[in-house]
């Protein structure tokens, strides 16, 4: 049903593949709408316990499709109406989202990777805040997420100088969670996602929700929110299973309930 992305569920992992390889998976209005829709339906699908976003071919995503930009158009409203709903959807999605960065992530493609909860990267991955090279400012949440991951000074450096960051450097800076060799990339990426999909999904959702909210809250408010979240987590089947597995000295088998 989608034209610019592929979507496939396997072992409770939904893999969304940005699929415009000839343009290095550059975003079009249609791709943004389809990605946002796929994330929305992942939120409602109990079968899905982890989401992977990756790119077809040699790139992850090269940002806005530069062949379809209309110079002089109101980019503000394009960002508000096409890009921001995708980032809001990612932030509100109470399931783990993994960017499997198989190649270059440039412009809004870098922003998309940063908005995911984990970035696993292949040796061939690179990150580039390309906006400055076309006289634009980073958008799609990059100015929010990047300083929170690498700190203020490094974020300014990456956003303003627009230099390409290698996979190894991304790992050093904490942008990447794991770096896998090219030879083992597909197998290791699948293993990483499947392991997360076997974890207590509701607890992960609560961790996401309250980590996001913590940026706006005081310590006292967060202590209360943690207590509230723990009340919910404490009533899940996965909590019961975790305790039973500990007492029975076996590996827990979580169902995401
Ligand atoms: O409202 C708004 O529209 C504003 C929102 C803006 C958000 C943004 O994302 S702005 C930033 C947009 N992205 C860029 O500026 C990145 C442009 N691309 C590049 O800088 C380079 O392509 C890369 C560094 C990503 C990769 O370089 P390289 O040497 O590996 O590949 P290449 O040869 O440059 O590209 C290969 C093909 O992909 C090429 O097509 P061809 O010649 O084989 O037919 C190239 O034109 C195409 N391509 C790459 N990026 C884009 C693209 N086509 C359309 N849009 C692209 N973004």
PDB file of C-alpha atoms and ligand atoms in Angstrom:
ATOM      1  CA  UNK A   1       0.000   0.000   0.000  1.00  0.00           C
ATOM      2  CA  UNK A   2       2.973   2.316   0.546  1.00  0.00           C
ATOM      3  CA  UNK A   3       4.860   3.632  -2.492  1.00  0.00           C
ATOM      4  CA  UNK A   4       8.020   5.133  -0.999  1.00  0.00           C
ATOM      5  CA  UNK A   5       8.635   2.918   2.023  1.00  0.00           C
ATOM      6  CA  UNK A   6       8.629  -0.814   2.667  1.00  0.00           C
ATOM      7  CA  UNK A   7       7.182  -2.228   5.852  1.00  0.00           C
ATOM      8  CA  UNK A   8       7.539  -5.708   7.238  1.00  0.00           C
ATOM      9  CA  UNK A   9       6.858  -7.314  10.637  1.00  0.00           C
ATOM     10  CA  UNK A  10       9.058 -10.213  11.721  1.00  0.00           C
ATOM     11  CA  UNK A  11       9.583 -11.549  15.254  1.00  0.00           C
ATOM     12  CA  UNK A  12       7.601  -8.571  16.646  1.00  0.00           C
ATOM     13  CA  UNK A  13       9.937  -6.096  14.916  1.00  0.00           C
ATOM     14  CA  UNK A  14       8.441  -3.704  12.369  1.00  0.00           C
ATOM     15  CA  UNK A  15      11.098  -2.734   9.845  1.00  0.00           C
ATOM     16  CA  UNK A  16      10.378   0.413   7.861  1.00  0.00           C
ATOM     17  CA  UNK A  17      12.722   0.841   4.895  1.00  0.00           C
ATOM     18  CA  UNK A  18      12.942   4.244   3.217  1.00  0.00           C
ATOM     19  CA  UNK A  19      12.865   3.174  -0.387  1.00  0.00           C
ATOM     20  CA  UNK A  20      14.115   5.759  -2.889  1.00  0.00           C
ATOM     21  CA  UNK A  21      17.652   4.424  -3.292  1.00  0.00           C
ATOM     22  CA  UNK A  22      18.439   6.346  -6.504  1.00  0.00           C
ATOM     23  CA  UNK A  23      17.968   9.590  -4.529  1.00  0.00           C
ATOM     24  CA  UNK A  24      19.681   8.162  -1.439  1.00  0.00           C
ATOM     25  CA  UNK A  25      16.200   7.892   0.141  1.00  0.00           C
ATOM     26  CA  UNK A  26      15.576  11.648   0.076  1.00  0.00           C
ATOM     27  CA  UNK A  27      12.309  12.743   1.676  1.00  0.00           C
ATOM     28  CA  UNK A  28       9.360  13.700  -0.484  1.00  0.00           C
ATOM     29  CA  UNK A  29       5.997  14.846   0.842  1.00  0.00           C
ATOM     30  CA  UNK A  30       4.634  11.368   0.119  1.00  0.00           C
ATOM     31  CA  UNK A  31       7.461   9.589   1.930  1.00  0.00           C
ATOM     32  CA  UNK A  32       7.014  11.785   5.000  1.00  0.00           C
ATOM     33  CA  UNK A  33       3.272  11.099   5.025  1.00  0.00           C
ATOM     34  CA  UNK A  34       3.822   7.361   4.601  1.00  0.00           C
ATOM     35  CA  UNK A  35       6.470   7.195   7.322  1.00  0.00           C
ATOM     36  CA  UNK A  36       4.237   9.139   9.725  1.00  0.00           C
ATOM     37  CA  UNK A  37       1.320   6.825   8.934  1.00  0.00           C
ATOM     38  CA  UNK A  38       3.456   3.684   9.414  1.00  0.00           C
ATOM     39  CA  UNK A  39       4.579   4.949  12.838  1.00  0.00           C
ATOM     40  CA  UNK A  40       0.993   5.749  13.774  1.00  0.00           C
ATOM     41  CA  UNK A  41      -0.189   2.242  12.943  1.00  0.00           C
ATOM     42  CA  UNK A  42       2.823   0.697  14.745  1.00  0.00           C
ATOM     43  CA  UNK A  43       1.634   2.421  17.921  1.00  0.00           C
ATOM     44  CA  UNK A  44      -1.739   0.649  17.645  1.00  0.00           C
ATOM     45  CA  UNK A  45      -0.443  -2.787  16.624  1.00  0.00           C
ATOM     46  CA  UNK A  46       0.162  -5.034  19.665  1.00  0.00           C
ATOM     47  CA  UNK A  47       2.174  -7.429  17.504  1.00  0.00           C
ATOM     48  CA  UNK A  48       4.828  -4.724  17.103  1.00  0.00           C
ATOM     49  CA  UNK A  49       7.215  -4.443  20.060  1.00  0.00           C
ATOM     50  CA  UNK A  50      10.106  -2.630  18.348  1.00  0.00           C
ATOM     51  CA  UNK A  51      10.467  -0.505  15.228  1.00  0.00           C
ATOM     52  CA  UNK A  52      13.508  -0.316  12.980  1.00  0.00           C
ATOM     53  CA  UNK A  53      13.942   2.498  10.450  1.00  0.00           C
ATOM     54  CA  UNK A  54      16.553   1.922   7.766  1.00  0.00           C
ATOM     55  CA  UNK A  55      17.336   2.848   4.160  1.00  0.00           C
ATOM     56  CA  UNK A  56      17.345   0.866   0.916  1.00  0.00           C
ATOM     57  CA  UNK A  57      20.613   0.738  -1.012  1.00  0.00           C
ATOM     58  CA  UNK A  58      23.770   2.529   0.134  1.00  0.00           C
ATOM     59  CA  UNK A  59      22.228   5.396   2.146  1.00  0.00           C
ATOM     60  CA  UNK A  60      20.061   5.849   5.221  1.00  0.00           C
ATOM     61  CA  UNK A  61      18.431   9.114   4.110  1.00  0.00           C
ATOM     62  CA  UNK A  62      19.766  12.243   2.363  1.00  0.00           C
ATOM     63  CA  UNK A  63      17.178  14.640   3.831  1.00  0.00           C
ATOM     64  CA  UNK A  64      14.783  16.777   1.826  1.00  0.00           C
ATOM     65  CA  UNK A  65      14.569  15.812  -1.846  1.00  0.00           C
ATOM     66  CA  UNK A  66      16.375  18.720  -3.459  1.00  0.00           C
ATOM     67  CA  UNK A  67      14.814  18.021  -6.858  1.00  0.00           C
ATOM     68  CA  UNK A  68      11.367  18.792  -5.492  1.00  0.00           C
ATOM     69  CA  UNK A  69      12.091  21.954  -3.473  1.00  0.00           C
ATOM     70  CA  UNK A  70      10.208  25.062  -4.560  1.00  0.00           C
ATOM     71  CA  UNK A  71      12.495  28.027  -3.972  1.00  0.00           C
ATOM     72  CA  UNK A  72      10.457  30.843  -2.466  1.00  0.00           C
ATOM     73  CA  UNK A  73       7.857  28.497  -0.945  1.00  0.00           C
ATOM     74  CA  UNK A  74       7.106  28.837   2.776  1.00  0.00           C
ATOM     75  CA  UNK A  75       9.533  26.238   4.130  1.00  0.00           C
ATOM     76  CA  UNK A  76       8.181  26.958   7.630  1.00  0.00           C
ATOM     77  CA  UNK A  77       4.826  25.521   6.741  1.00  0.00           C
ATOM     78  CA  UNK A  78       6.427  22.545   4.947  1.00  0.00           C
ATOM     79  CA  UNK A  79       8.448  21.754   8.069  1.00  0.00           C
ATOM     80  CA  UNK A  80       5.382  22.243  10.321  1.00  0.00           C
ATOM     81  CA  UNK A  81       2.999  20.192   8.203  1.00  0.00           C
ATOM     82  CA  UNK A  82       5.198  17.478   6.724  1.00  0.00           C
ATOM     83  CA  UNK A  83       8.250  16.938   8.955  1.00  0.00           C
ATOM     84  CA  UNK A  84       7.113  17.843  12.460  1.00  0.00           C
ATOM     85  CA  UNK A  85       4.205  15.361  12.646  1.00  0.00           C
ATOM     86  CA  UNK A  86       6.677  12.561  11.904  1.00  0.00           C
ATOM     87  CA  UNK A  87       8.974  13.650  14.758  1.00  0.00           C
ATOM     88  CA  UNK A  88       6.012  14.134  17.134  1.00  0.00           C
ATOM     89  CA  UNK A  89       4.799  10.651  16.252  1.00  0.00           C
ATOM     90  CA  UNK A  90       8.256   9.207  17.007  1.00  0.00           C
ATOM     91  CA  UNK A  91       8.438  11.002  20.329  1.00  0.00           C
ATOM     92  CA  UNK A  92       4.938   9.893  21.373  1.00  0.00           C
ATOM     93  CA  UNK A  93       5.414   6.296  20.267  1.00  0.00           C
ATOM     94  CA  UNK A  94       5.732   4.289  23.491  1.00  0.00           C
ATOM     95  CA  UNK A  95       7.764   1.519  21.888  1.00  0.00           C
ATOM     96  CA  UNK A  96      11.517   1.402  21.176  1.00  0.00           C
ATOM     97  CA  UNK A  97      12.528   2.860  17.812  1.00  0.00           C
ATOM     98  CA  UNK A  98      15.908   1.975  16.345  1.00  0.00           C
ATOM     99  CA  UNK A  99      17.560   3.816  13.469  1.00  0.00           C
ATOM    100  CA  UNK A 100      19.605   1.188  11.629  1.00  0.00           C
ATOM    101  CA  UNK A 101      21.942   3.598   9.882  1.00  0.00           C
ATOM    102  CA  UNK A 102      23.295   1.663   6.906  1.00  0.00           C
ATOM    103  CA  UNK A 103      24.935   4.613   5.086  1.00  0.00           C
ATOM    104  CA  UNK A 104      24.878   8.385   4.961  1.00  0.00           C
ATOM    105  CA  UNK A 105      22.285  10.231   7.104  1.00  0.00           C
ATOM    106  CA  UNK A 106      22.216  13.831   5.844  1.00  0.00           C
ATOM    107  CA  UNK A 107      20.031  16.870   6.574  1.00  0.00           C
ATOM    108  CA  UNK A 108      16.625  15.791   7.836  1.00  0.00           C
ATOM    109  CA  UNK A 109      17.870  12.196   7.509  1.00  0.00           C
ATOM    110  CA  UNK A 110      20.345  13.006  10.319  1.00  0.00           C
ATOM    111  CA  UNK A 111      17.458  14.595  12.264  1.00  0.00           C
ATOM    112  CA  UNK A 112      15.355  11.457  11.817  1.00  0.00           C
ATOM    113  CA  UNK A 113      18.166   9.237  13.129  1.00  0.00           C
ATOM    114  CA  UNK A 114      18.595  11.519  16.170  1.00  0.00           C
ATOM    115  CA  UNK A 115      14.880  11.378  16.959  1.00  0.00           C
ATOM    116  CA  UNK A 116      15.005   7.588  17.244  1.00  0.00           C
ATOM    117  CA  UNK A 117      15.771   5.975  20.602  1.00  0.00           C
ATOM    118  CA  UNK A 118      18.832   4.063  19.408  1.00  0.00           C
ATOM    119  CA  UNK A 119      21.181   4.461  16.468  1.00  0.00           C
ATOM    120  CA  UNK A 120      22.961   1.313  15.474  1.00  0.00           C
ATOM    121  CA  UNK A 121      25.400   1.988  12.680  1.00  0.00           C
ATOM    122  CA  UNK A 122      27.284   0.072  10.033  1.00  0.00           C
ATOM    123  CA  UNK A 123      30.930   0.888   9.272  1.00  0.00           C
ATOM    124  CA  UNK A 124      29.623   2.645   6.155  1.00  0.00           C
ATOM    125  CA  UNK A 125      27.347   5.012   8.080  1.00  0.00           C
ATOM    126  CA  UNK A 126      28.048   8.728   8.303  1.00  0.00           C
ATOM    127  CA  UNK A 127      26.168  11.757   9.610  1.00  0.00           C
ATOM    128  CA  UNK A 128      26.047  15.173   8.024  1.00  0.00           C
ATOM    129  CA  UNK A 129      24.081  18.280   9.028  1.00  0.00           C
ATOM    130  CA  UNK A 130      23.897  19.243   5.353  1.00  0.00           C
ATOM    131  CA  UNK A 131      21.428  22.121   5.863  1.00  0.00           C
ATOM    132  CA  UNK A 132      24.140  24.792   6.089  1.00  0.00           C
ATOM    133  CA  UNK A 133      25.535  23.809   2.687  1.00  0.00           C
ATOM    134  CA  UNK A 134      22.267  24.863   1.097  1.00  0.00           C
ATOM    135  CA  UNK A 135      21.944  27.968   3.256  1.00  0.00           C
ATOM    136  CA  UNK A 136      19.344  26.502   5.634  1.00  0.00           C
ATOM    137  CA  UNK A 137      19.124  25.823   9.363  1.00  0.00           C
ATOM    138  CA  UNK A 138      18.783  22.353  10.889  1.00  0.00           C
ATOM    139  CA  UNK A 139      15.158  21.344  11.432  1.00  0.00           C
ATOM    140  CA  UNK A 140      13.093  18.219  12.120  1.00  0.00           C
ATOM    141  CA  UNK A 141      14.243  18.279  15.764  1.00  0.00           C
ATOM    142  CA  UNK A 142      17.990  18.326  15.125  1.00  0.00           C
ATOM    143  CA  UNK A 143      18.546  21.480  17.200  1.00  0.00           C
ATOM    144  CA  UNK A 144      16.658  19.812  20.058  1.00  0.00           C
ATOM    145  CA  UNK A 145      18.151  16.318  19.990  1.00  0.00           C
ATOM    146  CA  UNK A 146      21.764  16.963  18.974  1.00  0.00           C
ATOM    147  CA  UNK A 147      22.801  19.191  21.946  1.00  0.00           C
ATOM    148  CA  UNK A 148      21.126  16.735  24.310  1.00  0.00           C
ATOM    149  CA  UNK A 149      23.260  13.914  22.936  1.00  0.00           C
ATOM    150  CA  UNK A 150      26.625  15.583  22.274  1.00  0.00           C
ATOM    151  CA  UNK A 151      26.459  18.832  24.310  1.00  0.00           C
ATOM    152  CA  UNK A 152      26.052  22.462  23.258  1.00  0.00           C
ATOM    153  CA  UNK A 153      29.514  23.153  21.817  1.00  0.00           C
ATOM    154  CA  UNK A 154      29.758  19.991  19.716  1.00  0.00           C
ATOM    155  CA  UNK A 155      26.198  20.461  18.449  1.00  0.00           C
ATOM    156  CA  UNK A 156      27.002  23.987  17.279  1.00  0.00           C
ATOM    157  CA  UNK A 157      30.159  22.744  15.606  1.00  0.00           C
ATOM    158  CA  UNK A 158      28.328  19.987  13.724  1.00  0.00           C
ATOM    159  CA  UNK A 159      25.390  22.215  12.768  1.00  0.00           C
ATOM    160  CA  UNK A 160      27.479  25.172  11.605  1.00  0.00           C
ATOM    161  CA  UNK A 161      30.538  23.541  10.056  1.00  0.00           C
ATOM    162  CA  UNK A 162      28.459  20.785   8.468  1.00  0.00           C
ATOM    163  CA  UNK A 163      31.350  18.345   8.387  1.00  0.00           C
ATOM    164  CA  UNK A 164      30.717  14.672   7.780  1.00  0.00           C
ATOM    165  CA  UNK A 165      30.990  12.485  10.881  1.00  0.00           C
ATOM    166  CA  UNK A 166      32.212   8.904  10.458  1.00  0.00           C
ATOM    167  CA  UNK A 167      30.566   5.909  12.142  1.00  0.00           C
ATOM    168  CA  UNK A 168      33.533   5.554  14.512  1.00  0.00           C
ATOM    169  CA  UNK A 169      33.350   9.234  15.522  1.00  0.00           C
ATOM    170  CA  UNK A 170      29.573   8.945  15.982  1.00  0.00           C
ATOM    171  CA  UNK A 171      30.153   6.068  18.378  1.00  0.00           C
ATOM    172  CA  UNK A 172      32.770   8.093  20.308  1.00  0.00           C
ATOM    173  CA  UNK A 173      30.350  11.033  20.621  1.00  0.00           C
ATOM    174  CA  UNK A 174      27.482   8.862  21.864  1.00  0.00           C
ATOM    175  CA  UNK A 175      25.404   9.434  18.725  1.00  0.00           C
ATOM    176  CA  UNK A 176      25.698   5.745  17.859  1.00  0.00           C
ATOM    177  CA  UNK A 177      24.699   3.038  20.326  1.00  0.00           C
ATOM    178  CA  UNK A 178      26.569   0.229  18.549  1.00  0.00           C
ATOM    179  CA  UNK A 179      28.823  -0.079  15.522  1.00  0.00           C
ATOM    180  CA  UNK A 180      28.688  -3.292  13.516  1.00  0.00           C
ATOM    181  CA  UNK A 181      31.063  -4.381  10.773  1.00  0.00           C
ATOM    182  CA  UNK A 182      29.750  -4.438   7.232  1.00  0.00           C
ATOM    183  CA  UNK A 183      30.154  -8.222   7.053  1.00  0.00           C
ATOM    184  CA  UNK A 184      27.810  -8.781  10.027  1.00  0.00           C
ATOM    185  CA  UNK A 185      25.596  -5.724   9.592  1.00  0.00           C
ATOM    186  CA  UNK A 186      22.232  -7.286   8.675  1.00  0.00           C
ATOM    187  CA  UNK A 187      22.517 -10.146  11.140  1.00  0.00           C
ATOM    188  CA  UNK A 188      23.683  -7.948  14.045  1.00  0.00           C
ATOM    189  CA  UNK A 189      21.097  -5.244  13.334  1.00  0.00           C
ATOM    190  CA  UNK A 190      18.316  -7.860  13.324  1.00  0.00           C
ATOM    191  CA  UNK A 191      19.639  -9.423  16.525  1.00  0.00           C
ATOM    192  CA  UNK A 192      19.792  -6.038  18.276  1.00  0.00           C
ATOM    193  CA  UNK A 193      16.169  -5.238  17.335  1.00  0.00           C
ATOM    194  CA  UNK A 194      14.840  -8.691  18.156  1.00  0.00           C
ATOM    195  CA  UNK A 195      16.448  -8.597  21.603  1.00  0.00           C
ATOM    196  CA  UNK A 196      14.800  -5.263  22.354  1.00  0.00           C
ATOM    197  CA  UNK A 197      11.467  -6.606  21.072  1.00  0.00           C
ATOM    198  CA  UNK A 198      11.702  -9.369  23.701  1.00  0.00           C
ATOM    199  CA  UNK A 199      12.057  -6.865  26.561  1.00  0.00           C
ATOM    200  CA  UNK A 200       9.199  -5.553  28.781  1.00  0.00           C
ATOM    201  CA  UNK A 201       7.582  -3.285  26.183  1.00  0.00           C
ATOM    202  CA  UNK A 202       5.273  -1.403  28.568  1.00  0.00           C
ATOM    203  CA  UNK A 203       8.170  -0.510  30.868  1.00  0.00           C
ATOM    204  CA  UNK A 204      10.179   0.735  27.870  1.00  0.00           C
ATOM    205  CA  UNK A 205       7.224   2.905  26.817  1.00  0.00           C
ATOM    206  CA  UNK A 206       7.025   4.432  30.294  1.00  0.00           C
ATOM    207  CA  UNK A 207      10.801   5.034  30.370  1.00  0.00           C
ATOM    208  CA  UNK A 208      10.501   6.879  27.034  1.00  0.00           C
ATOM    209  CA  UNK A 209       7.502   8.941  28.145  1.00  0.00           C
ATOM    210  CA  UNK A 210       9.065  10.150  31.377  1.00  0.00           C
ATOM    211  CA  UNK A 211      12.585  10.657  30.035  1.00  0.00           C
ATOM    212  CA  UNK A 212      11.102  13.027  27.445  1.00  0.00           C
ATOM    213  CA  UNK A 213       9.049  14.796  30.151  1.00  0.00           C
ATOM    214  CA  UNK A 214      12.062  15.077  32.497  1.00  0.00           C
ATOM    215  CA  UNK A 215      13.473  17.949  30.399  1.00  0.00           C
ATOM    216  CA  UNK A 216      10.505  20.083  31.429  1.00  0.00           C
ATOM    217  CA  UNK A 217      10.171  18.998  35.069  1.00  0.00           C
ATOM    218  CA  UNK A 218      11.734  19.632  38.491  1.00  0.00           C
ATOM    219  CA  UNK A 219      13.262  16.819  40.537  1.00  0.00           C
ATOM    220  CA  UNK A 220      10.192  16.719  42.837  1.00  0.00           C
ATOM    221  CA  UNK A 221       7.820  16.454  39.890  1.00  0.00           C
ATOM    222  CA  UNK A 222       9.930  13.699  38.360  1.00  0.00           C
ATOM    223  CA  UNK A 223      10.031  11.751  41.621  1.00  0.00           C
ATOM    224  CA  UNK A 224       6.243  11.774  41.585  1.00  0.00           C
ATOM    225  CA  UNK A 225       6.102  10.781  37.902  1.00  0.00           C
ATOM    226  CA  UNK A 226       8.487   7.892  38.524  1.00  0.00           C
ATOM    227  CA  UNK A 227       6.270   6.702  41.368  1.00  0.00           C
ATOM    228  CA  UNK A 228       3.225   6.884  39.068  1.00  0.00           C
ATOM    229  CA  UNK A 229       5.077   4.997  36.299  1.00  0.00           C
ATOM    230  CA  UNK A 230       6.214   2.348  38.765  1.00  0.00           C
ATOM    231  CA  UNK A 231       2.644   1.795  39.869  1.00  0.00           C
ATOM    232  CA  UNK A 232       1.704   1.054  36.253  1.00  0.00           C
ATOM    233  CA  UNK A 233       4.783  -1.116  35.558  1.00  0.00           C
ATOM    234  CA  UNK A 234       4.226  -2.997  38.808  1.00  0.00           C
ATOM    235  CA  UNK A 235       0.848  -4.157  37.536  1.00  0.00           C
ATOM    236  CA  UNK A 236       2.095  -5.598  34.233  1.00  0.00           C
ATOM    237  CA  UNK A 237       2.344  -9.294  33.413  1.00  0.00           C
ATOM    238  CA  UNK A 238       5.961  -8.693  32.448  1.00  0.00           C
ATOM    239  CA  UNK A 239       6.774  -7.579  35.997  1.00  0.00           C
ATOM    240  CA  UNK A 240       5.187 -10.757  37.399  1.00  0.00           C
ATOM    241  CA  UNK A 241       7.132 -12.824  34.868  1.00  0.00           C
ATOM    242  CA  UNK A 242      10.411 -11.040  35.713  1.00  0.00           C
ATOM    243  CA  UNK A 243      10.031 -11.790  39.426  1.00  0.00           C
ATOM    244  CA  UNK A 244       8.947 -15.404  38.794  1.00  0.00           C
ATOM    245  CA  UNK A 245      11.931 -15.965  36.466  1.00  0.00           C
ATOM    246  CA  UNK A 246      14.316 -14.546  39.071  1.00  0.00           C
ATOM    247  CA  UNK A 247      12.954 -16.758  41.837  1.00  0.00           C
ATOM    248  CA  UNK A 248      12.930 -19.836  39.588  1.00  0.00           C
ATOM    249  CA  UNK A 249      16.465 -19.059  38.372  1.00  0.00           C
ATOM    250  CA  UNK A 250      15.470 -19.060  34.688  1.00  0.00           C
ATOM    251  CA  UNK A 251      15.485 -16.547  31.841  1.00  0.00           C
ATOM    252  CA  UNK A 252      12.386 -14.334  31.776  1.00  0.00           C
ATOM    253  CA  UNK A 253      10.056 -14.647  28.810  1.00  0.00           C
ATOM    254  CA  UNK A 254       8.358 -11.255  28.483  1.00  0.00           C
ATOM    255  CA  UNK A 255       5.181 -10.885  26.411  1.00  0.00           C
ATOM    256  CA  UNK A 256       5.023  -7.093  26.257  1.00  0.00           C
ATOM    257  CA  UNK A 257       1.898  -7.030  28.435  1.00  0.00           C
TER     258      UNK A 257
HETATM  259  O1  LIG B   1      10.987  22.685   3.541  1.00  0.00           O
HETATM  260  C1  LIG B   1      12.034  22.306   3.090  1.00  0.00           C
HETATM  261  O2  LIG B   1      12.119  21.703   2.016  1.00  0.00           O
HETATM  262  C2  LIG B   1      13.258  22.548   3.892  1.00  0.00           C
HETATM  263  C3  LIG B   1      13.661  21.321   4.612  1.00  0.00           C
HETATM  264  C4  LIG B   1      14.946  20.925   4.550  1.00  0.00           C
HETATM  265  C5  LIG B   1      15.387  19.707   5.209  1.00  0.00           C
HETATM  266  C6  LIG B   1      16.703  19.197   4.665  1.00  0.00           C
HETATM  267  O3  LIG B   1      16.926  18.016   4.788  1.00  0.00           O
HETATM  268  S1  LIG B   1      17.796  20.274   3.916  1.00  0.00           S
HETATM  269  C7  LIG B   1      19.165  19.235   3.469  1.00  0.00           C
HETATM  270  C8  LIG B   1      18.880  18.459   2.209  1.00  0.00           C
HETATM  271  N1  LIG B   1      19.895  17.464   1.943  1.00  0.00           N
HETATM  272  C9  LIG B   1      21.102  17.759   1.471  1.00  0.00           C
HETATM  273  O4  LIG B   1      21.462  18.902   1.267  1.00  0.00           O
HETATM  274  C10 LIG B   1      22.011  16.591   1.137  1.00  0.00           C
HETATM  275  C11 LIG B   1      22.278  16.553  -0.353  1.00  0.00           C
HETATM  276  N2  LIG B   1      23.095  15.405  -0.696  1.00  0.00           N
HETATM  277  C12 LIG B   1      24.408  15.361  -0.447  1.00  0.00           C
HETATM  278  O5  LIG B   1      25.011  16.248   0.120  1.00  0.00           O
HETATM  279  C13 LIG B   1      25.133  14.141  -0.932  1.00  0.00           C
HETATM  280  O6  LIG B   1      24.357  13.508  -1.918  1.00  0.00           O
HETATM  281  C14 LIG B   1      25.413  13.125   0.206  1.00  0.00           C
HETATM  282  C15 LIG B   1      26.503  13.688   1.141  1.00  0.00           C
HETATM  283  C16 LIG B   1      24.175  12.787   0.984  1.00  0.00           C
HETATM  284  C17 LIG B   1      25.976  11.806  -0.419  1.00  0.00           C
HETATM  285  O7  LIG B   1      27.034  12.118  -1.282  1.00  0.00           O
HETATM  286  P1  LIG B   1      27.549  11.006  -2.323  1.00  0.00           P
HETATM  287  O8  LIG B   1      28.756  11.574  -2.997  1.00  0.00           O
HETATM  288  O9  LIG B   1      27.712   9.722  -1.614  1.00  0.00           O
HETATM  289  O10 LIG B   1      26.344  10.781  -3.357  1.00  0.00           O
HETATM  290  P2  LIG B   1      25.901  11.767  -4.551  1.00  0.00           P
HETATM  291  O11 LIG B   1      26.636  11.399  -5.769  1.00  0.00           O
HETATM  292  O12 LIG B   1      25.957  13.176  -4.101  1.00  0.00           O
HETATM  293  O13 LIG B   1      24.361  11.354  -4.704  1.00  0.00           O
HETATM  294  C18 LIG B   1      23.956  10.169  -5.365  1.00  0.00           C
HETATM  295  C19 LIG B   1      22.651  10.460  -6.074  1.00  0.00           C
HETATM  296  O14 LIG B   1      21.661  10.799  -5.094  1.00  0.00           O
HETATM  297  C20 LIG B   1      22.755  11.663  -7.000  1.00  0.00           C
HETATM  298  O15 LIG B   1      21.895  11.446  -8.092  1.00  0.00           O
HETATM  299  P3  LIG B   1      22.493  11.001  -9.536  1.00  0.00           P
HETATM  300  O16 LIG B   1      23.522  12.015  -9.937  1.00  0.00           O
HETATM  301  O17 LIG B   1      23.110   9.638  -9.282  1.00  0.00           O
HETATM  302  O18 LIG B   1      21.289  10.943 -10.431  1.00  0.00           O
HETATM  303  C21 LIG B   1      22.194  12.788  -6.159  1.00  0.00           C
HETATM  304  O19 LIG B   1      21.673  13.847  -6.923  1.00  0.00           O
HETATM  305  C22 LIG B   1      21.100  12.065  -5.414  1.00  0.00           C
HETATM  306  N3  LIG B   1      20.777  12.778  -4.162  1.00  0.00           N
HETATM  307  C23 LIG B   1      21.538  12.842  -3.049  1.00  0.00           C
HETATM  308  N4  LIG B   1      20.928  13.579  -2.127  1.00  0.00           N
HETATM  309  C24 LIG B   1      19.771  13.994  -2.668  1.00  0.00           C
HETATM  310  C25 LIG B   1      19.658  13.484  -3.973  1.00  0.00           C
HETATM  311  N5  LIG B   1      18.613  13.724  -4.748  1.00  0.00           N
HETATM  312  C26 LIG B   1      17.635  14.527  -4.252  1.00  0.00           C
HETATM  313  N6  LIG B   1      17.675  15.050  -3.011  1.00  0.00           N
HETATM  314  C27 LIG B   1      18.709  14.808  -2.199  1.00  0.00           C
HETATM  315  N7  LIG B   1      18.705  15.302  -0.933  1.00  0.00           N
END
